[in-house]
Amino acid sequence: MPKKSTQSTSTADLAPQTNIPNVFKDGLPIPKMFAFDLDYTLWPFWVDTHVTPPLKAKEGGAKSVDRFGESFAFYRDVATILATMKSLPSPPLLATASRTHTPDLAQTLLKQLTVPTTPWIPATTTFKPAREFFDQHQIFPGDKKTHMTRLSEKTGVAFEDILFFDDETRNRNVETLGVTFWLVRDGVTWAEVERGVREWRRRNAKDGK
């Protein structure tokens, strides 16, 4: 049975994000790269089976609608997570790492869905395509170890400095490379990001203990 979730986002859902997680302000290291799977990690659907092109952006990029009028959007916290990470004094690299069989469709969604340019939503905020918040995209079928290898080669970031969020246990095999894997069951949230960073610190002895 397909997974179901109601945690997609809209402009109205985006509340002010004044309480940045403590891991971003406690003075301890954070990963140099945050990598994210797409399906059931950043958005609550499989792009290659649930989405029927063509797609059209709606509500200023808060969602995208396909040929049959079905709406597709990020999980609720994703937009402010991306905006917050890129607003940090020393922002980490952000990357996508997806094995979808429809990479062009995934890229179209990333272009149509938008993210605020600040981690809060004042009346005067501007929005940019979500795709522009990511420094690297590795979207193709195959083992996620290949995705991580290409990300490391293209950016010079060591495997040990990558934190990878994914909803499938089988992709934990990236840990054989030295990447920290964090399993998310119902999409990326602020709580999952914080727990992931703490696990990365524990694995790399950077938790100050």
PDB file of C-alpha atoms in Angstrom:
ATOM      1  CA  MET A   1       0.000   0.000   0.000  1.00  0.00           C
ATOM      2  CA  PRO A   2       1.296   3.506  -0.773  1.00  0.00           C
ATOM      3  CA  LYS A   3       2.441   5.555   2.170  1.00  0.00           C
ATOM      4  CA  LYS A   4       0.200   8.409   3.158  1.00  0.00           C
ATOM      5  CA  SER A   5       0.947  11.653   4.948  1.00  0.00           C
ATOM      6  CA  THR A   6      -0.832  14.936   5.500  1.00  0.00           C
ATOM      7  CA  GLN A   7       2.248  16.963   6.386  1.00  0.00           C
ATOM      8  CA  SER A   8       2.605  18.843   3.140  1.00  0.00           C
ATOM      9  CA  THR A   9       3.112  22.568   3.362  1.00  0.00           C
ATOM     10  CA  SER A  10       1.430  25.695   2.070  1.00  0.00           C
ATOM     11  CA  THR A  11       2.243  29.363   2.528  1.00  0.00           C
ATOM     12  CA  ALA A  12      -0.346  29.543   5.288  1.00  0.00           C
ATOM     13  CA  ASP A  13       1.332  26.662   7.141  1.00  0.00           C
ATOM     14  CA  LEU A  14       4.723  28.363   7.342  1.00  0.00           C
ATOM     15  CA  ALA A  15       4.917  29.764  10.853  1.00  0.00           C
ATOM     16  CA  PRO A  16       7.731  32.083  12.014  1.00  0.00           C
ATOM     17  CA  GLN A  17      10.807  29.997  12.809  1.00  0.00           C
ATOM     18  CA  THR A  18      12.271  31.923  15.716  1.00  0.00           C
ATOM     19  CA  ASN A  19      13.415  28.901  17.716  1.00  0.00           C
ATOM     20  CA  ILE A  20      16.345  27.645  15.683  1.00  0.00           C
ATOM     21  CA  PRO A  21      17.350  24.181  16.987  1.00  0.00           C
ATOM     22  CA  ASN A  22      20.057  24.292  19.604  1.00  0.00           C
ATOM     23  CA  VAL A  23      22.472  22.283  17.439  1.00  0.00           C
ATOM     24  CA  PHE A  24      22.779  25.327  15.174  1.00  0.00           C
ATOM     25  CA  LYS A  25      23.686  27.739  17.958  1.00  0.00           C
ATOM     26  CA  ASP A  26      25.469  25.714  20.651  1.00  0.00           C
ATOM     27  CA  GLY A  27      28.933  26.345  19.214  1.00  0.00           C
ATOM     28  CA  LEU A  28      29.635  22.685  18.426  1.00  0.00           C
ATOM     29  CA  PRO A  29      30.437  21.501  14.876  1.00  0.00           C
ATOM     30  CA  ILE A  30      27.755  20.630  12.348  1.00  0.00           C
ATOM     31  CA  PRO A  31      28.205  18.547   9.173  1.00  0.00           C
ATOM     32  CA  LYS A  32      29.745  20.288   6.183  1.00  0.00           C
ATOM     33  CA  MET A  33      27.023  18.747   4.002  1.00  0.00           C
ATOM     34  CA  PHE A  34      23.396  17.826   4.627  1.00  0.00           C
ATOM     35  CA  ALA A  35      22.143  15.412   1.951  1.00  0.00           C
ATOM     36  CA  PHE A  36      18.478  14.551   1.527  1.00  0.00           C
ATOM     37  CA  ASP A  37      16.567  11.850  -0.262  1.00  0.00           C
ATOM     38  CA  LEU A  38      13.413  13.198  -1.953  1.00  0.00           C
ATOM     39  CA  ASP A  39      10.515  10.710  -1.875  1.00  0.00           C
ATOM     40  CA  TYR A  40       8.997  10.387   1.620  1.00  0.00           C
ATOM     41  CA  THR A  41      11.906  12.424   2.962  1.00  0.00           C
ATOM     42  CA  LEU A  42      11.400  15.953   1.613  1.00  0.00           C
ATOM     43  CA  TRP A  43       7.950  15.301   0.134  1.00  0.00           C
ATOM     44  CA  PRO A  44       5.190  12.758   0.927  1.00  0.00           C
ATOM     45  CA  PHE A  45       4.961  10.839  -2.345  1.00  0.00           C
ATOM     46  CA  TRP A  46       6.916   8.874  -4.950  1.00  0.00           C
ATOM     47  CA  VAL A  47       7.528  11.267  -7.802  1.00  0.00           C
ATOM     48  CA  ASP A  48       7.889   8.470 -10.364  1.00  0.00           C
ATOM     49  CA  THR A  49       4.577   6.755  -9.541  1.00  0.00           C
ATOM     50  CA  HIS A  50       2.270   9.345  -7.967  1.00  0.00           C
ATOM     51  CA  VAL A  51       2.884  12.362 -10.224  1.00  0.00           C
ATOM     52  CA  THR A  52       1.559  12.656 -13.801  1.00  0.00           C
ATOM     53  CA  PRO A  53       3.049  15.468 -15.902  1.00  0.00           C
ATOM     54  CA  PRO A  54       2.705  18.167 -16.951  1.00  0.00           C
ATOM     55  CA  LEU A  55       3.061  20.052 -13.693  1.00  0.00           C
ATOM     56  CA  LYS A  56       2.003  23.602 -12.916  1.00  0.00           C
ATOM     57  CA  ALA A  57       3.012  25.679  -9.890  1.00  0.00           C
ATOM     58  CA  LYS A  58       0.194  27.042  -7.746  1.00  0.00           C
ATOM     59  CA  GLU A  59      -0.063  29.469  -4.831  1.00  0.00           C
ATOM     60  CA  GLY A  60       3.276  31.057  -5.601  1.00  0.00           C
ATOM     61  CA  GLY A  61       5.078  27.751  -5.532  1.00  0.00           C
ATOM     62  CA  ALA A  62       3.584  26.446  -2.290  1.00  0.00           C
ATOM     63  CA  LYS A  63       2.417  23.433  -4.290  1.00  0.00           C
ATOM     64  CA  SER A  64       2.463  21.949  -7.768  1.00  0.00           C
ATOM     65  CA  VAL A  65      -0.527  20.408  -9.521  1.00  0.00           C
ATOM     66  CA  ASP A  66      -0.299  17.597 -12.065  1.00  0.00           C
ATOM     67  CA  ARG A  67      -2.412  16.671 -15.098  1.00  0.00           C
ATOM     68  CA  PHE A  68      -5.165  15.171 -12.953  1.00  0.00           C
ATOM     69  CA  GLY A  69      -5.349  18.059 -10.489  1.00  0.00           C
ATOM     70  CA  GLU A  70      -3.442  16.245  -7.726  1.00  0.00           C
ATOM     71  CA  SER A  71      -1.415  18.584  -5.488  1.00  0.00           C
ATOM     72  CA  PHE A  72       2.176  17.961  -4.456  1.00  0.00           C
ATOM     73  CA  ALA A  73       4.249  19.856  -1.882  1.00  0.00           C
ATOM     74  CA  PHE A  74       7.029  19.511   0.676  1.00  0.00           C
ATOM     75  CA  TYR A  75       6.507  18.226   4.191  1.00  0.00           C
ATOM     76  CA  ARG A  76       5.549  21.044   6.543  1.00  0.00           C
ATOM     77  CA  ASP A  77       8.982  21.911   8.020  1.00  0.00           C
ATOM     78  CA  VAL A  78      11.097  21.498   4.888  1.00  0.00           C
ATOM     79  CA  ALA A  79      10.921  25.047   3.499  1.00  0.00           C
ATOM     80  CA  THR A  80      11.961  26.710   6.754  1.00  0.00           C
ATOM     81  CA  ILE A  81      14.651  24.077   7.350  1.00  0.00           C
ATOM     82  CA  LEU A  82      16.264  24.868   3.991  1.00  0.00           C
ATOM     83  CA  ALA A  83      15.927  28.620   4.513  1.00  0.00           C
ATOM     84  CA  THR A  84      17.378  28.435   8.029  1.00  0.00           C
ATOM     85  CA  MET A  85      20.372  26.340   7.012  1.00  0.00           C
ATOM     86  CA  LYS A  86      21.259  28.755   4.230  1.00  0.00           C
ATOM     87  CA  SER A  87      20.898  31.731   6.592  1.00  0.00           C
ATOM     88  CA  LEU A  88      23.503  30.435   9.071  1.00  0.00           C
ATOM     89  CA  PRO A  89      26.729  32.463   9.384  1.00  0.00           C
ATOM     90  CA  SER A  90      28.644  29.528   7.887  1.00  0.00           C
ATOM     91  CA  PRO A  91      26.000  27.642   5.929  1.00  0.00           C
ATOM     92  CA  PRO A  92      26.559  23.962   5.161  1.00  0.00           C
ATOM     93  CA  LEU A  93      26.325  22.566   1.670  1.00  0.00           C
ATOM     94  CA  LEU A  94      22.909  21.098   0.847  1.00  0.00           C
ATOM     95  CA  ALA A  95      22.396  18.229  -1.583  1.00  0.00           C
ATOM     96  CA  THR A  96      19.710  15.949  -2.970  1.00  0.00           C
ATOM     97  CA  ALA A  97      20.354  12.230  -3.335  1.00  0.00           C
ATOM     98  CA  SER A  98      17.457  10.371  -4.941  1.00  0.00           C
ATOM     99  CA  ARG A  99      17.174   7.101  -6.859  1.00  0.00           C
ATOM    100  CA  THR A 100      13.961   8.097  -8.691  1.00  0.00           C
ATOM    101  CA  HIS A 101      13.427   6.803 -12.215  1.00  0.00           C
ATOM    102  CA  THR A 102      12.025  10.196 -13.295  1.00  0.00           C
ATOM    103  CA  PRO A 103      14.858  12.632 -12.498  1.00  0.00           C
ATOM    104  CA  ASP A 104      13.533  15.293 -14.889  1.00  0.00           C
ATOM    105  CA  LEU A 105      10.166  15.285 -13.110  1.00  0.00           C
ATOM    106  CA  ALA A 106      11.873  15.563  -9.729  1.00  0.00           C
ATOM    107  CA  GLN A 107      13.907  18.518 -11.001  1.00  0.00           C
ATOM    108  CA  THR A 108      10.739  20.166 -12.314  1.00  0.00           C
ATOM    109  CA  LEU A 109       9.145  19.923  -8.879  1.00  0.00           C
ATOM    110  CA  LEU A 110      12.249  21.380  -7.253  1.00  0.00           C
ATOM    111  CA  LYS A 111      12.045  24.306  -9.662  1.00  0.00           C
ATOM    112  CA  GLN A 112       8.323  24.892  -9.129  1.00  0.00           C
ATOM    113  CA  LEU A 113       8.158  24.518  -5.334  1.00  0.00           C
ATOM    114  CA  THR A 114       9.521  27.600  -3.602  1.00  0.00           C
ATOM    115  CA  VAL A 115      11.312  28.382  -0.349  1.00  0.00           C
ATOM    116  CA  PRO A 116      11.404  31.707   1.530  1.00  0.00           C
ATOM    117  CA  THR A 117      14.684  33.581   1.324  1.00  0.00           C
ATOM    118  CA  THR A 118      14.567  34.058   5.101  1.00  0.00           C
ATOM    119  CA  PRO A 119      13.735  31.402   7.756  1.00  0.00           C
ATOM    120  CA  TRP A 120      10.633  33.311   8.794  1.00  0.00           C
ATOM    121  CA  ILE A 121       7.639  34.565   6.848  1.00  0.00           C
ATOM    122  CA  PRO A 122       7.262  38.355   7.129  1.00  0.00           C
ATOM    123  CA  ALA A 123       4.830  40.017   4.769  1.00  0.00           C
ATOM    124  CA  THR A 124       7.701  41.292   2.623  1.00  0.00           C
ATOM    125  CA  THR A 125       9.571  38.016   2.208  1.00  0.00           C
ATOM    126  CA  THR A 126      10.586  36.779  -1.207  1.00  0.00           C
ATOM    127  CA  PHE A 127      10.676  33.193  -2.439  1.00  0.00           C
ATOM    128  CA  LYS A 128      13.088  31.288  -4.675  1.00  0.00           C
ATOM    129  CA  PRO A 129      12.831  27.898  -6.361  1.00  0.00           C
ATOM    130  CA  ALA A 130      13.773  25.162  -3.915  1.00  0.00           C
ATOM    131  CA  ARG A 131      16.315  23.865  -6.415  1.00  0.00           C
ATOM    132  CA  GLU A 132      18.446  26.972  -5.857  1.00  0.00           C
ATOM    133  CA  PHE A 133      18.908  26.163  -2.170  1.00  0.00           C
ATOM    134  CA  PHE A 134      20.820  22.993  -3.012  1.00  0.00           C
ATOM    135  CA  ASP A 135      24.483  23.066  -3.980  1.00  0.00           C
ATOM    136  CA  GLN A 136      24.463  19.619  -5.566  1.00  0.00           C
ATOM    137  CA  HIS A 137      21.893  17.280  -7.106  1.00  0.00           C
ATOM    138  CA  GLN A 138      22.431  13.555  -7.539  1.00  0.00           C
ATOM    139  CA  ILE A 139      19.114  12.241  -8.872  1.00  0.00           C
ATOM    140  CA  PHE A 140      19.302   8.917 -10.721  1.00  0.00           C
ATOM    141  CA  PRO A 141      18.500   5.211 -10.135  1.00  0.00           C
ATOM    142  CA  GLY A 142      21.146   3.241  -8.310  1.00  0.00           C
ATOM    143  CA  ASP A 143      22.818   2.496  -5.013  1.00  0.00           C
ATOM    144  CA  LYS A 144      22.956   5.487  -2.664  1.00  0.00           C
ATOM    145  CA  LYS A 145      26.654   4.811  -2.118  1.00  0.00           C
ATOM    146  CA  THR A 146      27.142   5.992  -5.695  1.00  0.00           C
ATOM    147  CA  HIS A 147      25.203   9.181  -4.921  1.00  0.00           C
ATOM    148  CA  MET A 148      27.379   9.840  -1.863  1.00  0.00           C
ATOM    149  CA  THR A 149      30.582   9.099  -3.778  1.00  0.00           C
ATOM    150  CA  ARG A 150      29.676  11.595  -6.482  1.00  0.00           C
ATOM    151  CA  LEU A 151      28.730  14.232  -3.915  1.00  0.00           C
ATOM    152  CA  SER A 152      32.075  13.823  -2.181  1.00  0.00           C
ATOM    153  CA  GLU A 153      34.018  13.904  -5.456  1.00  0.00           C
ATOM    154  CA  LYS A 154      32.241  17.009  -6.760  1.00  0.00           C
ATOM    155  CA  THR A 155      32.509  19.045  -3.537  1.00  0.00           C
ATOM    156  CA  GLY A 156      35.654  17.766  -1.843  1.00  0.00           C
ATOM    157  CA  VAL A 157      33.654  17.077   1.320  1.00  0.00           C
ATOM    158  CA  ALA A 158      34.843  13.936   3.097  1.00  0.00           C
ATOM    159  CA  PHE A 159      32.315  11.169   3.708  1.00  0.00           C
ATOM    160  CA  GLU A 160      32.698  11.709   7.445  1.00  0.00           C
ATOM    161  CA  ASP A 161      31.423  15.268   7.035  1.00  0.00           C
ATOM    162  CA  ILE A 162      28.164  14.239   5.311  1.00  0.00           C
ATOM    163  CA  LEU A 163      24.867  13.695   7.133  1.00  0.00           C
ATOM    164  CA  PHE A 164      22.301  11.879   4.982  1.00  0.00           C
ATOM    165  CA  PHE A 165      18.543  11.784   5.648  1.00  0.00           C
ATOM    166  CA  ASP A 166      16.525   8.991   4.019  1.00  0.00           C
ATOM    167  CA  ASP A 167      13.345   6.984   4.681  1.00  0.00           C
ATOM    168  CA  GLU A 168      14.642   3.574   3.570  1.00  0.00           C
ATOM    169  CA  THR A 169      16.665   1.353   5.896  1.00  0.00           C
ATOM    170  CA  ARG A 170      18.494  -0.290   2.971  1.00  0.00           C
ATOM    171  CA  ASN A 171      20.275   2.992   2.305  1.00  0.00           C
ATOM    172  CA  ARG A 172      22.064   2.744   5.627  1.00  0.00           C
ATOM    173  CA  ASN A 173      24.758   0.991   3.602  1.00  0.00           C
ATOM    174  CA  VAL A 174      26.268   4.452   2.967  1.00  0.00           C
ATOM    175  CA  GLU A 175      27.695   4.158   6.475  1.00  0.00           C
ATOM    176  CA  THR A 176      30.302   1.739   5.081  1.00  0.00           C
ATOM    177  CA  LEU A 177      31.759   4.825   3.364  1.00  0.00           C
ATOM    178  CA  GLY A 178      31.814   6.858   6.574  1.00  0.00           C
ATOM    179  CA  VAL A 179      28.640   8.864   5.881  1.00  0.00           C
ATOM    180  CA  THR A 180      26.279   9.329   8.841  1.00  0.00           C
ATOM    181  CA  PHE A 181      22.832   7.981   7.948  1.00  0.00           C
ATOM    182  CA  TRP A 182      19.679   9.190   9.706  1.00  0.00           C
ATOM    183  CA  LEU A 183      16.442   7.306   9.107  1.00  0.00           C
ATOM    184  CA  VAL A 184      13.263   9.402   8.904  1.00  0.00           C
ATOM    185  CA  ARG A 185       9.883   7.666   9.049  1.00  0.00           C
ATOM    186  CA  ASP A 186       7.473  10.510   8.281  1.00  0.00           C
ATOM    187  CA  GLY A 187       9.483  13.162   6.511  1.00  0.00           C
ATOM    188  CA  VAL A 188      12.204  15.586   7.556  1.00  0.00           C
ATOM    189  CA  THR A 189      11.224  17.732  10.527  1.00  0.00           C
ATOM    190  CA  TRP A 190      13.118  20.060  12.836  1.00  0.00           C
ATOM    191  CA  ALA A 191      13.258  17.276  15.423  1.00  0.00           C
ATOM    192  CA  GLU A 192      14.734  14.822  12.905  1.00  0.00           C
ATOM    193  CA  VAL A 193      17.362  17.347  11.825  1.00  0.00           C
ATOM    194  CA  GLU A 194      18.409  17.916  15.423  1.00  0.00           C
ATOM    195  CA  ARG A 195      18.586  14.189  16.169  1.00  0.00           C
ATOM    196  CA  GLY A 196      20.550  13.614  12.968  1.00  0.00           C
ATOM    197  CA  VAL A 197      23.133  16.263  13.853  1.00  0.00           C
ATOM    198  CA  ARG A 198      23.524  14.789  17.343  1.00  0.00           C
ATOM    199  CA  GLU A 199      24.115  11.338  15.846  1.00  0.00           C
ATOM    200  CA  TRP A 200      26.701  12.764  13.429  1.00  0.00           C
ATOM    201  CA  ARG A 201      28.500  14.376  16.363  1.00  0.00           C
ATOM    202  CA  ARG A 202      28.410  11.144  18.376  1.00  0.00           C
ATOM    203  CA  ARG A 203      29.776   9.056  15.493  1.00  0.00           C
ATOM    204  CA  ASN A 204      32.580  11.529  14.820  1.00  0.00           C
ATOM    205  CA  ALA A 205      33.399  12.376  18.447  1.00  0.00           C
ATOM    206  CA  LYS A 206      32.385  16.001  17.983  1.00  0.00           C
ATOM    207  CA  ASP A 207      29.802  16.191  20.770  1.00  0.00           C
ATOM    208  CA  GLY A 208      32.128  17.824  23.254  1.00  0.00           C
ATOM    209  CA  LYS A 209      32.254  14.763  25.527  1.00  0.00           C
TER     210      LYS A 209
END
